[in-house]
Short mmCIF file of C-alpha atoms in Angstrom, two decimals:
data_model
loop_
_atom_site.label_atom_id
_atom_site.label_comp_id
_atom_site.label_asym_id
_atom_site.label_seq_id
_atom_site.Cartn_x
_atom_site.Cartn_y
_atom_site.Cartn_z
CA MET A 1 -47.30 43.76 -82.44
CA SER A 2 -45.54 41.16 -84.53
CA ALA A 3 -44.89 37.77 -82.96
CA ASP A 4 -42.32 35.06 -83.54
CA THR A 5 -44.08 31.78 -84.34
CA ASN A 6 -41.57 30.05 -82.04
CA ALA A 7 -42.18 32.52 -79.21
CA PRO A 8 -43.49 31.35 -75.83
CA PHE A 9 -47.28 31.61 -75.72
CA TYR A 10 -47.37 32.65 -72.06
CA GLY A 11 -45.37 35.20 -70.11
CA TRP A 12 -45.78 36.07 -66.44
CA TYR A 13 -44.40 38.60 -64.00
CA GLY A 14 -44.70 37.67 -60.33
CA ASP A 15 -45.04 40.67 -58.04
CA ASP A 16 -43.18 38.67 -55.41
CA PHE A 17 -40.98 35.59 -55.64
CA THR A 18 -43.26 33.20 -53.77
CA GLY A 19 -46.13 33.85 -56.17
CA ALA A 20 -43.82 33.67 -59.18
CA THR A 21 -42.57 30.22 -58.18
CA ASP A 22 -46.13 29.03 -57.55
CA THR A 23 -47.04 29.92 -61.14
CA LEU A 24 -43.89 28.13 -62.33
CA ALA A 25 -45.05 25.00 -60.49
CA THR A 26 -48.60 25.34 -61.86
CA LEU A 27 -47.34 25.56 -65.44
CA PHE A 28 -44.83 22.75 -65.06
CA SER A 29 -47.40 20.40 -63.54
CA ARG A 30 -49.59 20.94 -66.59
CA GLY A 31 -46.92 19.94 -69.05
CA ALA A 32 -45.70 23.41 -70.05
CA LYS A 33 -41.98 23.98 -70.50
CA ALA A 34 -41.50 26.91 -68.16
CA PHE A 35 -38.62 28.78 -66.55
CA LEU A 36 -38.47 31.71 -64.15
CA PHE A 37 -35.86 34.47 -64.50
CA LEU A 38 -34.89 36.84 -61.71
CA GLY A 39 -35.11 39.88 -63.94
CA VAL A 40 -35.28 40.58 -67.65
CA PRO A 41 -32.94 37.87 -69.00
CA SER A 42 -29.88 38.34 -71.13
CA SER A 43 -29.80 36.56 -74.48
CA ARG A 44 -27.21 34.14 -73.05
CA HIS A 45 -29.36 33.14 -70.08
CA LEU A 46 -32.44 32.93 -72.28
CA ALA A 47 -30.58 30.50 -74.54
CA MET A 48 -29.42 28.47 -71.53
CA ALA A 49 -33.04 28.01 -70.43
CA GLY A 50 -33.84 26.33 -73.77
CA ALA A 51 -37.08 26.27 -75.75
CA LEU A 52 -39.98 27.42 -73.57
CA ASP A 53 -43.77 27.45 -73.70
CA ALA A 54 -43.89 29.94 -70.85
CA VAL A 55 -41.33 32.43 -69.59
CA GLY A 56 -41.53 34.18 -66.24
CA ILE A 57 -39.87 37.06 -64.45
CA ALA A 58 -39.84 37.21 -60.65
CA GLY A 59 -39.91 40.66 -59.11
CA SER A 60 -40.89 42.52 -55.97
CA ALA A 61 -43.41 45.06 -57.27
CA ARG A 62 -45.74 44.11 -54.44
CA ALA A 63 -43.50 46.06 -52.05
CA MET A 64 -42.84 49.05 -54.34
CA THR A 65 -44.23 52.55 -54.68
CA PRO A 66 -46.11 53.31 -57.91
CA GLU A 67 -43.08 55.20 -59.26
CA ALA A 68 -40.76 52.28 -58.55
CA MET A 69 -43.30 49.86 -60.04
CA GLU A 70 -43.36 51.78 -63.29
CA ALA A 71 -39.56 51.73 -63.51
CA GLU A 72 -39.59 48.00 -62.74
CA LEU A 73 -42.38 46.98 -65.10
CA ARG A 74 -41.65 49.03 -68.21
CA PRO A 75 -38.59 46.93 -69.23
CA VAL A 76 -40.57 43.79 -68.36
CA GLY A 77 -43.35 44.84 -70.72
CA GLN A 78 -40.83 45.67 -73.43
CA PHE A 79 -39.22 42.24 -73.07
CA PHE A 80 -42.54 40.39 -73.34
CA ALA A 81 -43.58 42.48 -76.34
CA ARG A 82 -40.29 41.66 -78.11
CA SER A 83 -40.74 37.99 -77.19
CA GLY A 84 -44.10 37.82 -78.97
CA ILE A 85 -46.04 36.24 -76.10
CA LYS A 86 -49.81 36.09 -76.45
CA VAL A 87 -50.84 36.09 -72.76
CA LEU A 88 -49.09 38.54 -70.44
CA HIS A 89 -49.99 37.50 -66.90
CA TYR A 90 -49.43 39.96 -64.04
CA LYS A 91 -49.28 37.49 -61.19
CA CYS A 92 -50.54 39.19 -58.04
CA CYS A 93 -51.31 37.64 -54.69
CA SER A 94 -54.40 35.43 -54.69
CA THR A 95 -55.90 37.82 -52.11
CA PHE A 96 -55.27 40.88 -54.33
CA ASP A 97 -53.96 42.81 -51.33
CA SER A 98 -52.63 46.11 -52.60
CA ALA A 99 -52.72 49.78 -51.64
CA ASN A 100 -52.47 53.11 -53.41
CA HIS A 101 -48.94 53.70 -52.10
CA VAL A 102 -47.49 50.20 -52.30
CA GLY A 103 -47.87 47.27 -54.71
CA ASN A 104 -50.63 49.10 -56.57
CA ILE A 105 -52.18 46.59 -58.97
CA ALA A 106 -53.85 49.37 -60.95
CA THR A 107 -50.42 50.90 -61.61
CA ALA A 108 -49.20 47.58 -62.97
CA MET A 109 -52.24 47.33 -65.23
CA THR A 110 -51.67 50.84 -66.60
CA VAL A 111 -48.01 50.16 -67.39
CA LEU A 112 -48.35 46.67 -68.88
CA ARG A 113 -51.46 47.48 -70.92
CA GLY A 114 -49.16 49.50 -73.19
CA PHE A 115 -47.26 46.38 -74.26
CA VAL A 116 -50.15 44.20 -75.48
CA ASP A 117 -52.46 44.46 -78.47
CA GLN A 118 -55.82 44.39 -76.71
CA ARG A 119 -56.98 47.37 -74.64
CA GLN A 120 -59.28 45.44 -72.30
CA ALA A 121 -57.51 43.81 -69.36
CA VAL A 122 -58.91 40.56 -67.96
CA ILE A 123 -58.96 39.89 -64.21
CA LEU A 124 -59.46 36.44 -62.65
CA GLY A 125 -60.85 36.74 -59.16
CA GLY A 126 -60.34 33.33 -57.55
CA GLN A 127 -58.27 30.18 -57.29
CA PRO A 128 -60.32 27.30 -55.85
CA SER A 129 -57.24 25.06 -55.59
CA LEU A 130 -55.92 27.46 -52.92
CA GLY A 131 -59.23 28.18 -51.22
CA ARG A 132 -59.83 31.48 -53.04
CA TYR A 133 -63.32 32.14 -54.43
CA CYS A 134 -64.89 35.09 -56.22
CA ALA A 135 -68.70 35.43 -56.29
CA PHE A 136 -70.49 38.46 -57.75
CA GLY A 137 -67.15 40.24 -57.71
CA ASN A 138 -66.47 39.63 -54.01
CA LEU A 139 -63.39 37.69 -52.96
CA PHE A 140 -63.41 35.01 -50.25
CA ALA A 141 -60.38 33.16 -48.84
CA SER A 142 -59.47 30.39 -46.44
CA ILE A 143 -56.33 30.34 -44.30
CA GLY A 144 -53.81 27.70 -45.38
CA THR A 145 -55.49 24.31 -45.26
CA GLU A 146 -58.22 25.57 -42.91
CA ALA A 147 -61.70 24.76 -44.21
CA THR A 148 -63.36 27.98 -42.99
CA VAL A 149 -63.73 30.54 -45.77
CA HIS A 150 -63.86 34.26 -44.93
CA ARG A 151 -64.98 37.23 -46.98
CA LEU A 152 -61.77 39.16 -47.55
CA ASP A 153 -62.70 42.25 -45.55
CA ARG A 154 -63.43 39.93 -42.59
CA HIS A 155 -60.43 37.66 -43.13
CA PRO A 156 -58.50 37.30 -39.83
CA THR A 157 -55.15 37.93 -41.56
CA MET A 158 -55.77 39.94 -44.72
CA SER A 159 -58.16 42.45 -43.17
CA ARG A 160 -55.34 43.32 -40.73
CA HIS A 161 -52.35 43.09 -43.05
CA PRO A 162 -49.69 45.54 -41.75
CA SER A 163 -49.02 47.25 -45.09
CA THR A 164 -51.97 46.38 -47.36
CA PRO A 165 -55.05 45.73 -45.19
CA MET A 166 -58.04 44.66 -47.23
CA ALA A 167 -61.10 46.62 -46.14
CA GLU A 168 -62.96 46.00 -49.42
CA ALA A 169 -63.90 42.52 -50.66
CA ASP A 170 -65.49 43.69 -53.94
CA LEU A 171 -62.58 43.52 -56.39
CA ARG A 172 -64.25 46.01 -58.73
CA ARG A 173 -64.39 48.63 -55.99
CA HIS A 174 -60.95 47.70 -54.72
CA LEU A 175 -59.25 48.09 -58.10
CA GLN A 176 -61.07 51.33 -58.89
CA GLN A 177 -60.06 52.73 -55.48
CA LEU A 178 -56.48 51.97 -56.55
CA GLY A 179 -56.99 54.03 -59.71
CA ALA A 180 -58.11 51.47 -62.29
CA ASP A 181 -60.66 52.35 -64.95
CA ALA A 182 -64.16 50.88 -64.73
CA VAL A 183 -64.34 47.11 -64.20
CA GLY A 184 -67.12 45.03 -65.76
CA LEU A 185 -68.16 41.68 -64.29
CA ILE A 186 -68.78 38.22 -65.72
CA ASP A 187 -70.41 36.58 -62.72
CA TRP A 188 -70.59 32.86 -62.05
CA THR A 189 -74.21 32.57 -63.21
CA ILE A 190 -73.15 33.75 -66.66
CA LEU A 191 -70.40 31.11 -66.70
CA ASP A 192 -72.79 28.39 -65.53
CA ASN A 193 -75.36 29.19 -68.21
CA ASP A 194 -72.94 29.56 -71.14
CA ARG A 195 -73.99 33.13 -71.81
CA PRO A 196 -71.71 35.53 -73.79
CA LEU A 197 -68.55 36.42 -71.87
CA ALA A 198 -68.31 40.05 -72.92
CA SER A 199 -68.27 43.52 -71.40
CA ASP A 200 -67.58 46.96 -72.88
CA GLU A 201 -65.71 48.21 -69.79
CA PRO A 202 -61.93 48.87 -69.99
CA ASN A 203 -61.40 45.94 -67.60
CA ILE A 204 -63.38 42.75 -67.11
CA LEU A 205 -63.47 40.64 -63.93
CA PHE A 206 -64.40 36.95 -64.02
CA ASP A 207 -65.88 35.22 -61.00
CA VAL A 208 -64.23 31.90 -60.17
CA LEU A 209 -65.88 29.38 -57.86
CA THR A 210 -65.05 26.02 -59.45
CA GLN A 211 -62.60 24.33 -61.80
CA LYS A 212 -65.43 24.25 -64.34
CA HIS A 213 -65.48 28.04 -64.29
CA LEU A 214 -61.73 28.08 -64.87
CA ALA A 215 -62.12 25.78 -67.87
CA ALA A 216 -64.69 28.10 -69.44
CA ILE A 217 -62.49 31.13 -68.77
CA GLY A 218 -59.48 29.34 -70.23
CA THR A 219 -61.38 28.69 -73.46
CA GLU A 220 -62.29 32.38 -73.61
CA LEU A 221 -58.72 33.55 -72.92
CA LYS A 222 -57.29 31.34 -75.67
CA HIS A 223 -59.94 32.63 -78.07
CA ARG A 224 -59.00 36.20 -77.21
CA ALA A 225 -55.29 35.44 -77.58
CA ARG A 226 -55.89 34.47 -81.20
CA GLN A 227 -57.02 38.05 -81.80
CA GLY A 228 -53.80 39.52 -80.38
CA SER A 229 -51.83 39.64 -77.15
CA LEU A 230 -53.70 40.51 -73.95
CA LEU A 231 -53.07 41.38 -70.30
CA VAL A 232 -54.49 39.07 -67.62
CA VAL A 233 -54.30 39.88 -63.90
CA GLY A 234 -54.69 37.33 -61.14
CA ALA A 235 -53.20 34.46 -59.18
CA SER A 236 -51.86 31.17 -60.57
CA SER A 237 -55.45 30.39 -61.54
CA VAL A 238 -54.61 32.20 -64.78
CA ALA A 239 -52.13 29.42 -65.63
CA GLU A 240 -54.67 26.80 -64.49
CA ALA A 241 -57.26 28.29 -66.85
CA ILE A 242 -54.94 28.50 -69.86
CA TYR A 243 -53.35 25.06 -69.50
CA GLY A 244 -56.33 23.16 -68.14
CA ASP A 245 -56.25 20.01 -66.05
CA ARG A 246 -52.95 18.57 -64.94
CA LEU A 247 -51.23 16.77 -67.81
CA SER A 248 -48.33 15.31 -65.87
CA PRO A 249 -48.02 14.11 -62.28
CA LEU A 250 -46.48 16.42 -59.72
CA VAL A 251 -42.72 16.02 -59.64
CA GLU A 252 -41.58 15.17 -56.15
CA PRO A 253 -38.68 17.26 -54.86
CA GLN A 254 -35.53 16.00 -56.55
CA THR A 255 -32.15 17.07 -55.20
CA THR A 256 -28.82 15.49 -54.47
CA ASP A 257 -27.97 18.25 -52.02
CA THR A 258 -27.48 17.26 -48.42
CA GLY A 259 -26.31 19.17 -45.38
CA PRO A 260 -27.97 21.69 -43.14
CA VAL A 261 -30.94 23.91 -43.98
CA LEU A 262 -30.96 27.66 -43.41
CA ALA A 263 -34.51 28.94 -42.97
CA ILE A 264 -35.52 32.57 -42.52
CA ALA A 265 -39.09 33.43 -41.54
CA GLY A 266 -40.07 37.06 -41.95
CA SER A 267 -43.83 36.69 -42.31
CA LEU A 268 -46.24 38.04 -39.70
CA SER A 269 -48.85 35.45 -40.70
CA PRO A 270 -50.26 33.38 -37.80
CA LEU A 271 -49.90 30.29 -40.01
CA THR A 272 -46.16 30.88 -40.49
CA ARG A 273 -45.85 31.44 -36.76
CA ARG A 274 -47.42 28.03 -36.14
CA GLN A 275 -45.12 26.46 -38.74
CA VAL A 276 -42.09 27.97 -37.01
CA GLU A 277 -43.24 26.63 -33.64
CA ALA A 278 -43.75 23.17 -35.16
CA ALA A 279 -40.24 23.00 -36.70
CA THR A 280 -38.64 20.54 -34.28
CA SER A 281 -35.64 19.62 -36.47
CA PHE A 282 -34.27 23.18 -36.37
CA ILE A 283 -32.43 25.34 -33.91
CA ARG A 284 -34.91 28.21 -33.65
CA ILE A 285 -33.45 31.69 -33.21
CA SER A 286 -35.54 34.85 -32.83
CA ALA A 287 -33.92 38.08 -33.95
CA ASP A 288 -34.81 41.57 -32.77
CA ALA A 289 -35.97 43.07 -36.06
CA GLY A 290 -34.97 46.63 -35.19
CA ARG A 291 -31.49 45.69 -34.02
CA LEU A 292 -30.93 43.42 -37.01
CA VAL A 293 -31.58 46.39 -39.29
CA GLU A 294 -29.67 49.03 -37.33
CA GLU A 295 -26.76 47.38 -35.48
CA GLU A 296 -23.75 45.86 -37.25
CA SER A 297 -22.47 44.33 -34.00
CA TYR A 298 -25.83 42.59 -33.53
CA ARG A 299 -25.66 41.16 -37.05
CA GLU A 300 -22.05 40.03 -36.38
CA GLY A 301 -23.18 38.14 -33.31
CA MET A 302 -26.07 36.54 -35.15
CA ALA A 303 -23.82 35.53 -38.06
CA THR A 304 -21.32 33.92 -35.68
CA ARG A 305 -24.02 32.00 -33.81
CA ILE A 306 -25.82 30.80 -36.96
CA GLY A 307 -22.62 30.03 -38.86
CA SER A 308 -21.36 27.86 -36.00
CA ALA A 309 -24.58 25.82 -35.94
CA LEU A 310 -24.57 25.34 -39.73
CA ARG A 311 -20.93 24.17 -39.67
CA ASP A 312 -22.00 21.61 -37.09
CA GLU A 313 -24.57 20.35 -39.63
CA ARG A 314 -27.48 21.72 -37.61
CA ASN A 315 -30.57 23.16 -39.30
CA VAL A 316 -31.21 26.78 -38.32
CA LEU A 317 -34.51 28.67 -38.46
CA LEU A 318 -34.11 32.42 -37.96
CA SER A 319 -37.32 34.30 -37.22
CA THR A 320 -37.02 37.98 -38.11
CA ALA A 321 -40.68 39.01 -37.94
CA PRO A 322 -41.45 41.83 -35.50
CA GLN A 323 -43.34 40.45 -32.54
CA ASP A 324 -46.31 42.78 -32.95
CA LEU A 325 -47.91 44.91 -35.63
CA ALA A 326 -46.99 48.14 -33.86
CA SER A 327 -43.27 47.45 -34.28
CA ILE A 328 -43.48 46.69 -38.00
CA ALA A 329 -43.19 50.38 -38.87
CA SER A 330 -39.71 50.59 -37.34
CA ALA A 331 -38.47 47.81 -39.58
CA ASP A 332 -40.45 48.47 -42.82
CA THR A 333 -38.87 47.28 -46.09
CA ARG A 334 -35.37 47.69 -44.68
CA LEU A 335 -35.86 44.48 -42.71
CA ALA A 336 -36.40 42.34 -45.82
CA GLN A 337 -33.47 44.06 -47.55
CA THR A 338 -31.24 43.46 -44.53
CA VAL A 339 -32.29 39.82 -44.35
CA GLY A 340 -31.43 39.35 -48.03
CA ARG A 341 -27.92 40.70 -47.57
CA PHE A 342 -27.54 38.73 -44.34
CA ALA A 343 -28.43 35.45 -46.09
CA ASP A 344 -25.89 36.17 -48.84
CA ARG A 345 -23.22 36.79 -46.22
CA LEU A 346 -23.99 33.53 -44.41
CA LEU A 347 -23.78 31.53 -47.63
CA SER A 348 -20.44 33.14 -48.46
CA GLU A 349 -19.08 31.91 -45.13
CA VAL A 350 -20.85 28.54 -44.95
CA PRO A 351 -21.72 26.90 -48.31
CA VAL A 352 -25.30 25.93 -47.44
CA ARG A 353 -27.17 24.31 -50.32
CA ARG A 354 -30.71 24.17 -48.94
CA LEU A 355 -32.65 27.33 -48.12
CA ILE A 356 -36.13 28.31 -46.94
CA ALA A 357 -37.64 31.79 -46.96
CA ALA A 358 -41.09 32.40 -45.49
CA GLY A 359 -42.84 35.62 -46.42
CA GLY A 360 -43.20 37.41 -49.74
CA ASP A 361 -40.78 40.29 -49.11
CA THR A 362 -38.29 38.03 -47.30
CA SER A 363 -38.32 35.54 -50.18
CA SER A 364 -37.92 38.23 -52.84
CA HIS A 365 -35.00 39.99 -51.20
CA MET A 366 -33.24 36.78 -50.21
CA ALA A 367 -33.42 35.35 -53.73
CA GLN A 368 -32.32 38.65 -55.26
CA ASN A 369 -29.19 38.67 -53.09
CA LEU A 370 -27.99 35.14 -53.89
CA ASN A 371 -26.37 35.91 -57.26
CA LEU A 372 -28.92 33.79 -59.12
CA TRP A 373 -30.20 34.51 -62.60
CA GLY A 374 -33.06 32.04 -62.68
CA LEU A 375 -35.14 29.36 -61.00
CA ALA A 376 -36.12 25.97 -62.40
CA TYR A 377 -38.96 23.90 -61.01
CA GLY A 378 -37.86 21.31 -58.48
CA GLY A 379 -41.04 19.86 -56.99
CA GLN A 380 -44.13 20.70 -54.96
CA LEU A 381 -44.23 20.40 -51.18
CA SER A 382 -47.74 21.68 -50.49
CA PRO A 383 -50.48 23.57 -52.37
CA GLY A 384 -49.00 26.97 -53.17
CA VAL A 385 -45.50 25.96 -52.04
CA ALA A 386 -42.97 24.90 -54.67
CA LEU A 387 -39.36 23.85 -54.49
CA SER A 388 -37.06 25.70 -56.89
CA ILE A 389 -33.58 24.98 -58.16
CA GLY A 390 -31.42 28.09 -58.39
CA ARG A 391 -29.36 28.80 -61.50
CA SER A 392 -26.26 30.95 -61.15
CA ASP A 393 -23.05 31.75 -63.00
CA ASP A 394 -21.35 31.16 -59.63
CA PRO A 395 -20.62 27.40 -59.31
CA GLN A 396 -21.00 27.66 -55.51
CA ARG A 397 -24.58 28.86 -55.90
CA ASP A 398 -25.68 27.02 -59.03
CA GLY A 399 -28.17 24.24 -58.28
CA ILE A 400 -29.05 25.24 -54.72
CA SER A 401 -32.49 24.19 -53.47
CA LEU A 402 -34.91 26.88 -52.34
CA MET A 403 -38.34 26.80 -50.82
CA LEU A 404 -39.91 30.25 -51.10
CA LYS A 405 -43.31 30.36 -49.44
CA GLY A 406 -45.94 32.97 -48.79
CA GLY A 407 -47.03 33.65 -45.24
CA GLN A 408 -50.40 31.92 -45.58
CA MET A 409 -49.22 28.86 -47.50
CA GLY A 410 -48.24 25.33 -46.56
CA SER A 411 -48.90 22.59 -44.04
CA ILE A 412 -47.93 23.02 -40.41
CA ASP A 413 -45.01 20.55 -40.68
CA LEU A 414 -43.64 22.12 -43.88
CA PHE A 415 -40.21 23.11 -42.51
CA ASP A 416 -39.46 19.67 -41.11
CA ARG A 417 -40.63 17.95 -44.28
CA PHE A 418 -38.29 20.07 -46.40
CA ALA A 419 -35.38 19.39 -44.05
CA ALA A 420 -36.05 15.64 -44.14
CA GLY A 421 -36.35 15.59 -47.93
CA ALA A 422 -39.90 14.23 -47.57
CA THR A 423 -42.88 15.27 -49.69
#
């Protein structure tokens, strides 16, 4: 594939919006000029973003069937191929949670492999900065800022995830169960002893236990990129590896927006539940997930109640998560879709300028319904939690502040800190 010498070196697709914004923050903090689009950009919006080192596209493939993923990712791959990027990063969750029927990472690899020069896909298995570690192909993860590290198949949250439970910690086995071709392994002892980083398998997994490992992998990825474009799968550790140690200090959240905050928490994560309970500067409202999806009159009542509080300059935190795992099936993806439309309706009635979404699906659908075309980096509130500035052709929406966070990310007091404008 031919490449424009002025093309961005790095392109990433986030399989949900929270992960996509985390990669944006990772790149920005390392001195890369980066911007995140909410879909394949038009030439006008691409020009408005200016010259870029890295260009991203936020999507929701993590919640899609394999057929829907293929329809979503094919135009993405075509765009990156036309752009001439050298590293095409499929940004999946740092816990790699995925299933055959939903968010299938192997499906993404099959589709995107057709838009890069090199046939071998590279997989990075850990992100130490977020408490994610890969040793001999097995993934381990902490919970938020908790120090205890769990093997993924014994992780209190991920082993019981309602839609993509992780019963296999070995990423090679996991990906092959999803339909991927054979996966070779470069284990941490090879990295530590500077042995050749090569495998003949169609895919190659790199252990990651330390920042030193990431540095060695980054050198290898840049060497490979000189031979032609390649596909890399993993968390924001891919950006950490490529761009190395932080080159610029973290930008503290910068916004002139004031007024109330609308927060919507749809995650089932115990950490998000604790964060919701700790949010003392908000009016906390719990919605019945089933009724929110099914009953217009219920949504009308909720909109009236929330709108009244926002007009009174009160912060509102709406919890939409089903109260137990058994009830999640009745809500399924319709809940996140409903929440996205509901947020758009509230903003049309009350011009709120500061928004929080907790949960990958909730964040993706809310952002997709706000008539935004892109997100710029606006600061970092906590490891894995970035502040974004929305870009829109609608003056009422352009420049709004958003915090999109995954269920397992952030400090306990995160909601109150965002509301107070603290860092």
